[in-house]
CSV table of C-alpha atoms in Angstrom, one decimal:
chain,number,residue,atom,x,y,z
A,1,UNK,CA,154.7,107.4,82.9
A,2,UNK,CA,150.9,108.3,82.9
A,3,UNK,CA,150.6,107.5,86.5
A,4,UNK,CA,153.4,109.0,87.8
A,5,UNK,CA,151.1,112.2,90.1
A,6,UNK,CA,149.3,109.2,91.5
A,7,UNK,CA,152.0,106.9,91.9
A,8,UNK,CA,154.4,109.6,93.9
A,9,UNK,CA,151.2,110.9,95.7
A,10,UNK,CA,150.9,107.2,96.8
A,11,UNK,CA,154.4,106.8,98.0
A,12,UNK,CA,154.6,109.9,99.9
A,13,UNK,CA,150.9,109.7,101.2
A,14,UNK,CA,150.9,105.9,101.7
A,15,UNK,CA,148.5,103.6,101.1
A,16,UNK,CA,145.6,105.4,103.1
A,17,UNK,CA,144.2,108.5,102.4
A,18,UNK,CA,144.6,111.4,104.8
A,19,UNK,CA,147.8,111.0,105.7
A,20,UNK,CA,150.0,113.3,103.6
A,21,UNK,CA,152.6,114.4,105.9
A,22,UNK,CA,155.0,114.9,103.1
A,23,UNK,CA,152.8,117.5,101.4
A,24,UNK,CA,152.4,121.3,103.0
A,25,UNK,CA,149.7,123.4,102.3
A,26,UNK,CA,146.4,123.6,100.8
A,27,UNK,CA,147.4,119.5,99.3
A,28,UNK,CA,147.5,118.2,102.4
A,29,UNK,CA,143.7,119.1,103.3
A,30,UNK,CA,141.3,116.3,103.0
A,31,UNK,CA,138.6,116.6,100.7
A,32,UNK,CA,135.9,116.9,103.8
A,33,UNK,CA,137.6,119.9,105.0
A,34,UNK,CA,138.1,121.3,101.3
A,35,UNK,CA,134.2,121.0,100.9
A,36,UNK,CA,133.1,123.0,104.4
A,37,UNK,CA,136.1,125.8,103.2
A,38,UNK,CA,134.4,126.3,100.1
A,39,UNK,CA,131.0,126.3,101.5
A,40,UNK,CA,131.9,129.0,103.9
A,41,UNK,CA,133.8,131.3,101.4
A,42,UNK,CA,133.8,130.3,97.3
A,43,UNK,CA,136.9,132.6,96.9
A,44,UNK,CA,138.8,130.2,99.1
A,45,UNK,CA,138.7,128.2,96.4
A,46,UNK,CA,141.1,130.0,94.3
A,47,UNK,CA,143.7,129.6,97.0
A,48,UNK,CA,143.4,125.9,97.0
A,49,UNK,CA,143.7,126.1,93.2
A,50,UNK,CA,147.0,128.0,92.8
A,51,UNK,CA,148.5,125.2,94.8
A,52,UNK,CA,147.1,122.5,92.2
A,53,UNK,CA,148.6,124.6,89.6
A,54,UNK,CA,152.1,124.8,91.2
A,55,UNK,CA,151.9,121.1,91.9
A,56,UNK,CA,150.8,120.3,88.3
A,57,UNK,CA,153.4,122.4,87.2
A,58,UNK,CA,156.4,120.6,89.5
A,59,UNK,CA,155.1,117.4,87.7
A,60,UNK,CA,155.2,118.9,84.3
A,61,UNK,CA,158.9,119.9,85.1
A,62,UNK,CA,160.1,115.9,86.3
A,63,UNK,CA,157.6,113.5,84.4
A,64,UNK,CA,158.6,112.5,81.4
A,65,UNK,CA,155.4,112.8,79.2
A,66,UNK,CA,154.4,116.4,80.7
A,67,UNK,CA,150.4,117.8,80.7
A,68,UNK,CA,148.7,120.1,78.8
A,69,UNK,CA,147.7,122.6,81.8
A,70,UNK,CA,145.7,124.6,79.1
A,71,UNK,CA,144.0,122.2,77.4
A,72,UNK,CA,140.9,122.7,79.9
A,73,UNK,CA,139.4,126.0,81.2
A,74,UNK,CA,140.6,126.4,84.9
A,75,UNK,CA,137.0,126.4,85.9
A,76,UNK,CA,136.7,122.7,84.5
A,77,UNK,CA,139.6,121.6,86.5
A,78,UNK,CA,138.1,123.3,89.5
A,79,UNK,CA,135.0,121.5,88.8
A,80,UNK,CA,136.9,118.3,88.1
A,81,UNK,CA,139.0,118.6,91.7
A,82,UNK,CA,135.0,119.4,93.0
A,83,UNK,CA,133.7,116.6,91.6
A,84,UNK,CA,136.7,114.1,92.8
A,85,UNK,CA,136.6,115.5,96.2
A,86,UNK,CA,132.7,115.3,96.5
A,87,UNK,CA,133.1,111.3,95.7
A,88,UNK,CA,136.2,111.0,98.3
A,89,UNK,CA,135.9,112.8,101.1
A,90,UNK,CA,138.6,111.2,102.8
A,91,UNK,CA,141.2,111.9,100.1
A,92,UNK,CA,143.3,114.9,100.4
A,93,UNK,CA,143.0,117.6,97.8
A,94,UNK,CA,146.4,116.7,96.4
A,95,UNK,CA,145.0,113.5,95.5
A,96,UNK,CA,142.5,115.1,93.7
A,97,UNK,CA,144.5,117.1,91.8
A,98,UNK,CA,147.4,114.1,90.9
A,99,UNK,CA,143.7,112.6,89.4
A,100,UNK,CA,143.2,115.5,87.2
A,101,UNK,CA,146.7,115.7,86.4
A,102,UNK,CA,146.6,112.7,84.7
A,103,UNK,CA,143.2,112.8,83.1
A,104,UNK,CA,145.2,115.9,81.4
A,105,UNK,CA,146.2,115.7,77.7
A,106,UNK,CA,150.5,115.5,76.8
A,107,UNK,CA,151.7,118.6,76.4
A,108,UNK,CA,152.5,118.5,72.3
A,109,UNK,CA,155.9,121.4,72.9
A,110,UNK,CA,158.8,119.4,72.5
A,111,UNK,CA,161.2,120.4,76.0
């Protein structure tokens, strides 16, 4: 189940970006309006990225092949969310963060 972020960030979102009514918080922010936060205030960042690490973590605890959450440094995933948001601006940022989700190693601990 490798897709599994992206596939229940599609069926909650639908089909179009932007229109994550299902997800609260910093997730449901499009990727436009992540990038002028950050501009104004870098340490807004770090609020935005406890909310990818809970929602990583939910996944972890209901997919059945589960990501390694440390295999990167938390500045590379912040970079990596960056990098997504900066090519879809219309995306929210829990779209970007169901992408690095699954560009994420399996987790080798055996639940």
């Amino acid at each position: 189940m490798r897709a599994w972020v992206a596939s229940a960030a599609l069926v909650i979102c639908g089909a179009t970006a932007g229109q994550c009514d299902n997800i609260a918080g910093a997730g449901n922010v499009n990727c436009a309006e992540f990038g002028r936060v950050l501009a104004a205030s870098g340490r807004t960042e770090n609020l935005f990225f406890s909310w990818a690490l809970g929602f990583m973590s939910a996944a972890n605890q209901y997919d059945k092949l589960p990501r390694d959450l440390a295999a990167v440094t938390a500045d590379k995933e912040m970079a990596t969310i960056r990098a997504y948001c900066n090519v879809h601006p219309l995306a929210d940022y829990a779209d970007a963060v169901a992408s690095l989700w699954n560009t994420l190693p399996a987790n080798k601990v055996a639940r």
